[in-house]
Amino acid sequence: MTTEIHEGIRVKDVSKSFGGQTVLKGVNLDAARGSKTVIVGSSGAGKSTLLRIIAGLELPDGGEIYLGGKLASSNQWMLEPRRRDVGFVFQNPTLWPHMTVLENILFGLARLPRKEAEQLAVELLQQARIGQIADKYPDQISGGEAKRVSLVRSIAPRPRYLMVDEPFANLDNATKQILLGFLMDRVAAFGMTLIYVTHSSEEVEIVGETVVRIESPDTA
Amino acid sequence: MSRAGFINNLVCGAAVVVAFVVAASPVTLLAFTSFADHGLTWTALSQLLLPNGRRLALFMNSISLGLTSAGACVLFSWFIGSFIWQLTRKFTMFLTYIAIFVWFMALLPPFIHSYTWIAFFSIVNRFLALSGFQGFHFLGMIASWWTGTMAWLPLCLSTVLLGFRCIDPDLIDAAQLIASPLRVLLKVITPLLAPSLLAGGALVFLLSLQEFSIPSLFQVSTYALEIFADYSANNQPVRALLLSVPLMAVGGLTILGALPFFRNVSTTIPRMGRIQKAPFIFPRWFRVLQYGCLLLFAIQVLLPLMVLINTAGSWERVFGSVMNSSSEITFSFWVSLTGSLVAVMLALIIVHHTVNKWRSVLLFLTAISLCIPASLNGIGLIDLYNNSAFQFLYGSDFMPVAASVTRFGPLAWIIIAAHHSRQDASLVEAARFYQVSGWQIWTRIRLRLLMPGIIAAGMTVFLLAIGELGATLLVLPPGRNTLSIKIYNLLHYGASDSVAGLCLFIVLIGWIAGLAAIALLVKRRKMYDN
């Protein structure tokens, strides 16, 4: 195993069940620092669950997760999500409805001085071509705009690891291209380790250096 | 407009009229008849309308008791709710079960809490006297505030717990990745919870404004008691109506202010699938505050049981008290059961015909009914039925049943309407493809889907009607007595084993109803899981 892998994400023999139904069974995955990994697989194969386990939102039933060479999760212990330096782009935008678009992004930039954080947020919004909606609330923007905001919010704190869970499903092709371009540009610029879940072969081609297939334990 | 559209509108209109008759007709009619023949000078009218002197002091007592109780309930509910939510994140269904149980605790009549605290301090004072110390005088504003807060806390807490249950877990997940648990609670969860917190606080404030059994037992005069006392002394409905206006105005303003928040109380409960397992640990100082408030709630739930069991002496005595009041218990059950059945049936008719088109009208009528003091409802019912046309109803068991339906009927339709709005409309639409009749769709699909809401509404009205006092006191037929009125009258003579036995009986009914509701929900879930 190389040092490079140690500094990235390591998933070791991870298993997970929900209510007696096995979702993940003995899954292994190594993602080197700064690499881009695409996870594909049938519906219900546990792709999203794997991302949630890496992010610390779920506890694995078995196996271990290492981030930057350090143990982040086992079936008995887990590091708090906020201490993992992980960003997460959910399937749905999950924007906090009581905050404006700008406030949604600033929430993750609390460690920066307010002025600097605002400048960074506005800059990213403009790069995502949604600078004009900074002061709007989530219920005042379109679904496509909400997905862009969600993307910007996850990227803004410059996390070391970024989990992206089928964020561009149901988007028109032009919007998808713009957002993918923006995402890949930022991932490269910030040197993030990306794990990207998708069903789309087109996205696999654009995003993936490494493609990992996960099958449901029942079909494997 | 098409013929079908016209008929549909006509039926909707008729359902709204039924809703109006249930919620507001006694007081509306009272207003018309009173002003047609009031016999009061304008000076007398204005003096009744605008509180001054002693009445102003009573009015301020009511407002301050309401505000402080509401504030305390919201604060305690926030701490307790956050603790229960945090505890049940791995078992989200438990949050629903706890919320249901707390809701049934909220339905216990307030005078039970008065009795509990009076009895508790009487026990404490006995021990203090044995040790040579002076006892507490648990009377006055603080005693009334504390007891009121304890009585209304479950109501506010169940609203807040429902609020917690309705928060989309993904929003919390997204925040947890970048912020500490306390920051997530303050910046994300609490703003999302704000409608529930404000709705809970507004409910406590409104109920506290109209409540007089607690303050009167602690020798505090309030404005709601003044309305009842004035009517008892003068027997003039117009005076009661005018005296009620300031209270109704404050209630109306509160509802106007709170209505947008009531509307925002989400009824969309996220599915159970998402179980949140990421650690959510608050700082130690915050946990200490949570434990403190949780202890208060444990006292709220367990103290009535412990004190009542202690004061009642033995289960034989409880049984004896219950047997001695068998006629009151039978009558209370008959009135409450009939009231809840009528309220639910009317609610089904109203909701079925109005829920999509007239939701605002329903909310408005519910708001009006919440603003009308209980005693004014009783006076309105007397005015409505005490005439030659309805003499056969006046003085019969119909009157207390009508009091229950008028007071709590709107709650039944709001509960059923909330449940109805959560139903998937496509389930009913799918049934239409099978060429079954409207009646079959209604009985085999719609009614069954609505059943949890119907049961919740029926149980709520039943329990509230068991404890109803303000309106029933005025409309009780000769020779009849309800359990709550008997207890209330006995309470003025202090704590005794017979009162404790009867109060314990009501508390046990509340517990049984709460546990039965949870058992039904568990059974239903198992049915779906299988």
PDB file of C-alpha atoms in Angstrom, chain B residues 209-355:
ATOM      1  CA  LEU B 209     -56.247  33.192  29.416  1.00  0.00           C
ATOM      2  CA  GLN B 210     -59.523  31.289  29.622  1.00  0.00           C
ATOM      3  CA  GLU B 211     -58.618  29.045  32.519  1.00  0.00           C
ATOM      4  CA  PHE B 212     -59.992  29.896  35.935  1.00  0.00           C
ATOM      5  CA  SER B 213     -60.001  26.628  37.864  1.00  0.00           C
ATOM      6  CA  ILE B 214     -56.251  26.802  38.669  1.00  0.00           C
ATOM      7  CA  PRO B 215     -56.054  30.480  39.729  1.00  0.00           C
ATOM      8  CA  SER B 216     -59.280  30.282  41.739  1.00  0.00           C
ATOM      9  CA  LEU B 217     -57.960  27.311  43.741  1.00  0.00           C
ATOM     10  CA  PHE B 218     -54.818  29.329  44.550  1.00  0.00           C
ATOM     11  CA  GLN B 219     -56.871  32.377  45.522  1.00  0.00           C
ATOM     12  CA  VAL B 220     -55.920  34.404  42.455  1.00  0.00           C
ATOM     13  CA  SER B 221     -58.750  36.191  40.696  1.00  0.00           C
ATOM     14  CA  THR B 222     -58.572  36.311  36.928  1.00  0.00           C
ATOM     15  CA  TYR B 223     -60.638  37.865  34.187  1.00  0.00           C
ATOM     16  CA  ALA B 224     -62.126  34.535  33.031  1.00  0.00           C
ATOM     17  CA  LEU B 225     -63.446  33.911  36.548  1.00  0.00           C
ATOM     18  CA  GLU B 226     -64.922  37.431  36.581  1.00  0.00           C
ATOM     19  CA  ILE B 227     -67.038  36.597  33.512  1.00  0.00           C
ATOM     20  CA  PHE B 228     -68.395  33.483  35.180  1.00  0.00           C
ATOM     21  CA  ALA B 229     -68.964  35.270  38.512  1.00  0.00           C
ATOM     22  CA  ASP B 230     -70.673  38.268  36.872  1.00  0.00           C
ATOM     23  CA  TYR B 231     -73.084  36.014  34.977  1.00  0.00           C
ATOM     24  CA  SER B 232     -73.809  33.971  38.100  1.00  0.00           C
ATOM     25  CA  ALA B 233     -74.578  37.197  40.031  1.00  0.00           C
ATOM     26  CA  ASN B 234     -76.543  39.145  37.376  1.00  0.00           C
ATOM     27  CA  ASN B 235     -77.836  36.495  34.962  1.00  0.00           C
ATOM     28  CA  GLN B 236     -77.388  38.968  32.080  1.00  0.00           C
ATOM     29  CA  PRO B 237     -75.876  37.378  28.946  1.00  0.00           C
ATOM     30  CA  VAL B 238     -75.046  40.763  27.428  1.00  0.00           C
ATOM     31  CA  ARG B 239     -72.799  41.632  30.385  1.00  0.00           C
ATOM     32  CA  ALA B 240     -70.959  38.311  30.009  1.00  0.00           C
ATOM     33  CA  LEU B 241     -70.569  38.906  26.287  1.00  0.00           C
ATOM     34  CA  LEU B 242     -69.211  42.428  26.699  1.00  0.00           C
ATOM     35  CA  LEU B 243     -66.903  41.367  29.515  1.00  0.00           C
ATOM     36  CA  SER B 244     -65.537  38.628  27.239  1.00  0.00           C
ATOM     37  CA  VAL B 245     -64.663  41.020  24.407  1.00  0.00           C
ATOM     38  CA  PRO B 246     -61.230  42.094  25.753  1.00  0.00           C
ATOM     39  CA  LEU B 247     -60.278  38.461  26.351  1.00  0.00           C
ATOM     40  CA  MET B 248     -61.485  37.474  22.879  1.00  0.00           C
ATOM     41  CA  ALA B 249     -59.645  40.458  21.365  1.00  0.00           C
ATOM     42  CA  VAL B 250     -56.347  39.423  22.967  1.00  0.00           C
ATOM     43  CA  GLY B 251     -56.999  35.830  21.892  1.00  0.00           C
ATOM     44  CA  GLY B 252     -57.860  36.963  18.365  1.00  0.00           C
ATOM     45  CA  LEU B 253     -54.695  39.073  18.104  1.00  0.00           C
ATOM     46  CA  THR B 254     -52.617  36.163  19.382  1.00  0.00           C
ATOM     47  CA  ILE B 255     -54.138  33.853  16.788  1.00  0.00           C
ATOM     48  CA  LEU B 256     -53.709  36.414  14.018  1.00  0.00           C
ATOM     49  CA  GLY B 257     -50.059  36.710  14.982  1.00  0.00           C
ATOM     50  CA  ALA B 258     -49.594  32.956  15.380  1.00  0.00           C
ATOM     51  CA  LEU B 259     -51.656  31.795  12.386  1.00  0.00           C
ATOM     52  CA  PRO B 260     -48.783  32.018   9.895  1.00  0.00           C
ATOM     53  CA  PHE B 261     -46.728  29.870  12.270  1.00  0.00           C
ATOM     54  CA  PHE B 262     -49.590  27.388  12.765  1.00  0.00           C
ATOM     55  CA  ARG B 263     -49.739  27.073   8.980  1.00  0.00           C
ATOM     56  CA  ASN B 264     -46.012  26.411   8.865  1.00  0.00           C
ATOM     57  CA  VAL B 265     -46.167  23.619  11.438  1.00  0.00           C
ATOM     58  CA  SER B 266     -45.223  20.870   9.062  1.00  0.00           C
ATOM     59  CA  THR B 267     -47.554  17.927   8.845  1.00  0.00           C
ATOM     60  CA  THR B 268     -45.223  16.140   6.465  1.00  0.00           C
ATOM     61  CA  ILE B 269     -43.535  13.566   8.610  1.00  0.00           C
ATOM     62  CA  PRO B 270     -40.385  12.146   6.995  1.00  0.00           C
ATOM     63  CA  ARG B 271     -40.407   8.413   6.441  1.00  0.00           C
ATOM     64  CA  MET B 272     -38.871   6.136   9.012  1.00  0.00           C
ATOM     65  CA  GLY B 273     -36.144   4.805   6.718  1.00  0.00           C
ATOM     66  CA  ARG B 274     -33.571   7.417   7.640  1.00  0.00           C
ATOM     67  CA  ILE B 275     -31.993   6.559  10.965  1.00  0.00           C
ATOM     68  CA  GLN B 276     -29.419   9.086  12.119  1.00  0.00           C
ATOM     69  CA  LYS B 277     -26.502   7.528  13.864  1.00  0.00           C
ATOM     70  CA  ALA B 278     -23.832  10.195  13.756  1.00  0.00           C
ATOM     71  CA  PRO B 279     -22.975  11.234  17.326  1.00  0.00           C
ATOM     72  CA  PHE B 280     -24.780  14.381  18.387  1.00  0.00           C
ATOM     73  CA  ILE B 281     -23.262  15.358  21.706  1.00  0.00           C
ATOM     74  CA  PHE B 282     -23.983  18.745  23.271  1.00  0.00           C
ATOM     75  CA  PRO B 283     -21.560  20.501  25.664  1.00  0.00           C
ATOM     76  CA  ARG B 284     -21.751  19.516  29.324  1.00  0.00           C
ATOM     77  CA  TRP B 285     -23.363  22.796  30.515  1.00  0.00           C
ATOM     78  CA  PHE B 286     -26.134  22.369  27.975  1.00  0.00           C
ATOM     79  CA  ARG B 287     -26.691  18.759  28.979  1.00  0.00           C
ATOM     80  CA  VAL B 288     -27.053  19.862  32.617  1.00  0.00           C
ATOM     81  CA  LEU B 289     -29.831  22.282  31.582  1.00  0.00           C
ATOM     82  CA  GLN B 290     -31.480  19.524  29.553  1.00  0.00           C
ATOM     83  CA  TYR B 291     -31.404  17.124  32.524  1.00  0.00           C
ATOM     84  CA  GLY B 292     -32.871  19.846  34.773  1.00  0.00           C
ATOM     85  CA  CYS B 293     -35.822  20.393  32.433  1.00  0.00           C
ATOM     86  CA  LEU B 294     -36.240  16.652  31.957  1.00  0.00           C
ATOM     87  CA  LEU B 295     -36.461  16.259  35.723  1.00  0.00           C
ATOM     88  CA  LEU B 296     -39.240  18.871  35.703  1.00  0.00           C
ATOM     89  CA  PHE B 297     -41.119  16.871  33.123  1.00  0.00           C
ATOM     90  CA  ALA B 298     -40.647  13.634  35.063  1.00  0.00           C
ATOM     91  CA  ILE B 299     -42.110  15.457  38.064  1.00  0.00           C
ATOM     92  CA  GLN B 300     -44.970  16.691  35.893  1.00  0.00           C
ATOM     93  CA  VAL B 301     -45.854  13.164  34.798  1.00  0.00           C
ATOM     94  CA  LEU B 302     -45.081  11.159  37.928  1.00  0.00           C
ATOM     95  CA  LEU B 303     -45.933  13.553  40.774  1.00  0.00           C
ATOM     96  CA  PRO B 304     -49.702  13.449  40.149  1.00  0.00           C
ATOM     97  CA  LEU B 305     -49.595   9.653  40.256  1.00  0.00           C
ATOM     98  CA  MET B 306     -47.412   9.477  43.374  1.00  0.00           C
ATOM     99  CA  VAL B 307     -49.203  12.189  45.325  1.00  0.00           C
ATOM    100  CA  LEU B 308     -52.640  10.923  44.380  1.00  0.00           C
ATOM    101  CA  ILE B 309     -51.752   7.332  45.302  1.00  0.00           C
ATOM    102  CA  ASN B 310     -50.277   8.563  48.586  1.00  0.00           C
ATOM    103  CA  THR B 311     -53.279  10.752  49.451  1.00  0.00           C
ATOM    104  CA  ALA B 312     -55.835   8.178  48.372  1.00  0.00           C
ATOM    105  CA  GLY B 313     -54.297   5.814  50.942  1.00  0.00           C
ATOM    106  CA  SER B 314     -55.067   2.465  49.348  1.00  0.00           C
ATOM    107  CA  TRP B 315     -56.508   0.980  46.183  1.00  0.00           C
ATOM    108  CA  GLU B 316     -59.572  -0.084  48.209  1.00  0.00           C
ATOM    109  CA  ARG B 317     -60.233   3.556  49.001  1.00  0.00           C
ATOM    110  CA  VAL B 318     -59.753   4.524  45.355  1.00  0.00           C
ATOM    111  CA  PHE B 319     -62.228   1.828  44.429  1.00  0.00           C
ATOM    112  CA  GLY B 320     -64.579   3.086  47.155  1.00  0.00           C
ATOM    113  CA  SER B 321     -64.354   6.702  45.885  1.00  0.00           C
ATOM    114  CA  VAL B 322     -65.034   5.550  42.349  1.00  0.00           C
ATOM    115  CA  MET B 323     -68.033   3.474  43.441  1.00  0.00           C
ATOM    116  CA  ASN B 324     -69.409   6.383  45.505  1.00  0.00           C
ATOM    117  CA  SER B 325     -69.280   8.573  42.399  1.00  0.00           C
ATOM    118  CA  SER B 326     -70.563   5.959  40.006  1.00  0.00           C
ATOM    119  CA  SER B 327     -73.505   8.108  38.848  1.00  0.00           C
ATOM    120  CA  GLU B 328     -71.200  11.084  38.076  1.00  0.00           C
ATOM    121  CA  ILE B 329     -68.704   8.804  36.317  1.00  0.00           C
ATOM    122  CA  THR B 330     -71.429   7.141  34.247  1.00  0.00           C
ATOM    123  CA  PHE B 331     -72.878  10.506  33.295  1.00  0.00           C
ATOM    124  CA  SER B 332     -69.425  11.948  32.428  1.00  0.00           C
ATOM    125  CA  PHE B 333     -68.640   8.931  30.254  1.00  0.00           C
ATOM    126  CA  TRP B 334     -71.990   9.119  28.516  1.00  0.00           C
ATOM    127  CA  VAL B 335     -71.630  12.851  27.807  1.00  0.00           C
ATOM    128  CA  SER B 336     -67.984  12.585  26.709  1.00  0.00           C
ATOM    129  CA  LEU B 337     -68.498   9.520  24.553  1.00  0.00           C
ATOM    130  CA  THR B 338     -71.578  10.962  22.841  1.00  0.00           C
ATOM    131  CA  GLY B 339     -69.803  14.317  22.448  1.00  0.00           C
ATOM    132  CA  SER B 340     -66.741  12.719  20.859  1.00  0.00           C
ATOM    133  CA  LEU B 341     -68.832  10.561  18.506  1.00  0.00           C
ATOM    134  CA  VAL B 342     -70.924  13.547  17.375  1.00  0.00           C
ATOM    135  CA  ALA B 343     -67.811  15.722  17.036  1.00  0.00           C
ATOM    136  CA  VAL B 344     -66.026  13.095  14.928  1.00  0.00           C
ATOM    137  CA  MET B 345     -69.047  12.494  12.665  1.00  0.00           C
ATOM    138  CA  LEU B 346     -69.517  16.223  12.085  1.00  0.00           C
ATOM    139  CA  ALA B 347     -65.777  16.551  11.526  1.00  0.00           C
ATOM    140  CA  LEU B 348     -65.849  13.834   8.851  1.00  0.00           C
ATOM    141  CA  ILE B 349     -68.681  15.596   7.017  1.00  0.00           C
ATOM    142  CA  ILE B 350     -66.972  18.977   7.278  1.00  0.00           C
ATOM    143  CA  VAL B 351     -63.500  17.744   6.311  1.00  0.00           C
ATOM    144  CA  HIS B 352     -64.740  15.612   3.433  1.00  0.00           C
ATOM    145  CA  HIS B 353     -66.482  18.544   1.793  1.00  0.00           C
ATOM    146  CA  THR B 354     -64.213  21.441   2.660  1.00  0.00           C
ATOM    147  CA  VAL B 355     -60.633  20.317   3.162  1.00  0.00           C
TER     148      VAL B 355
END
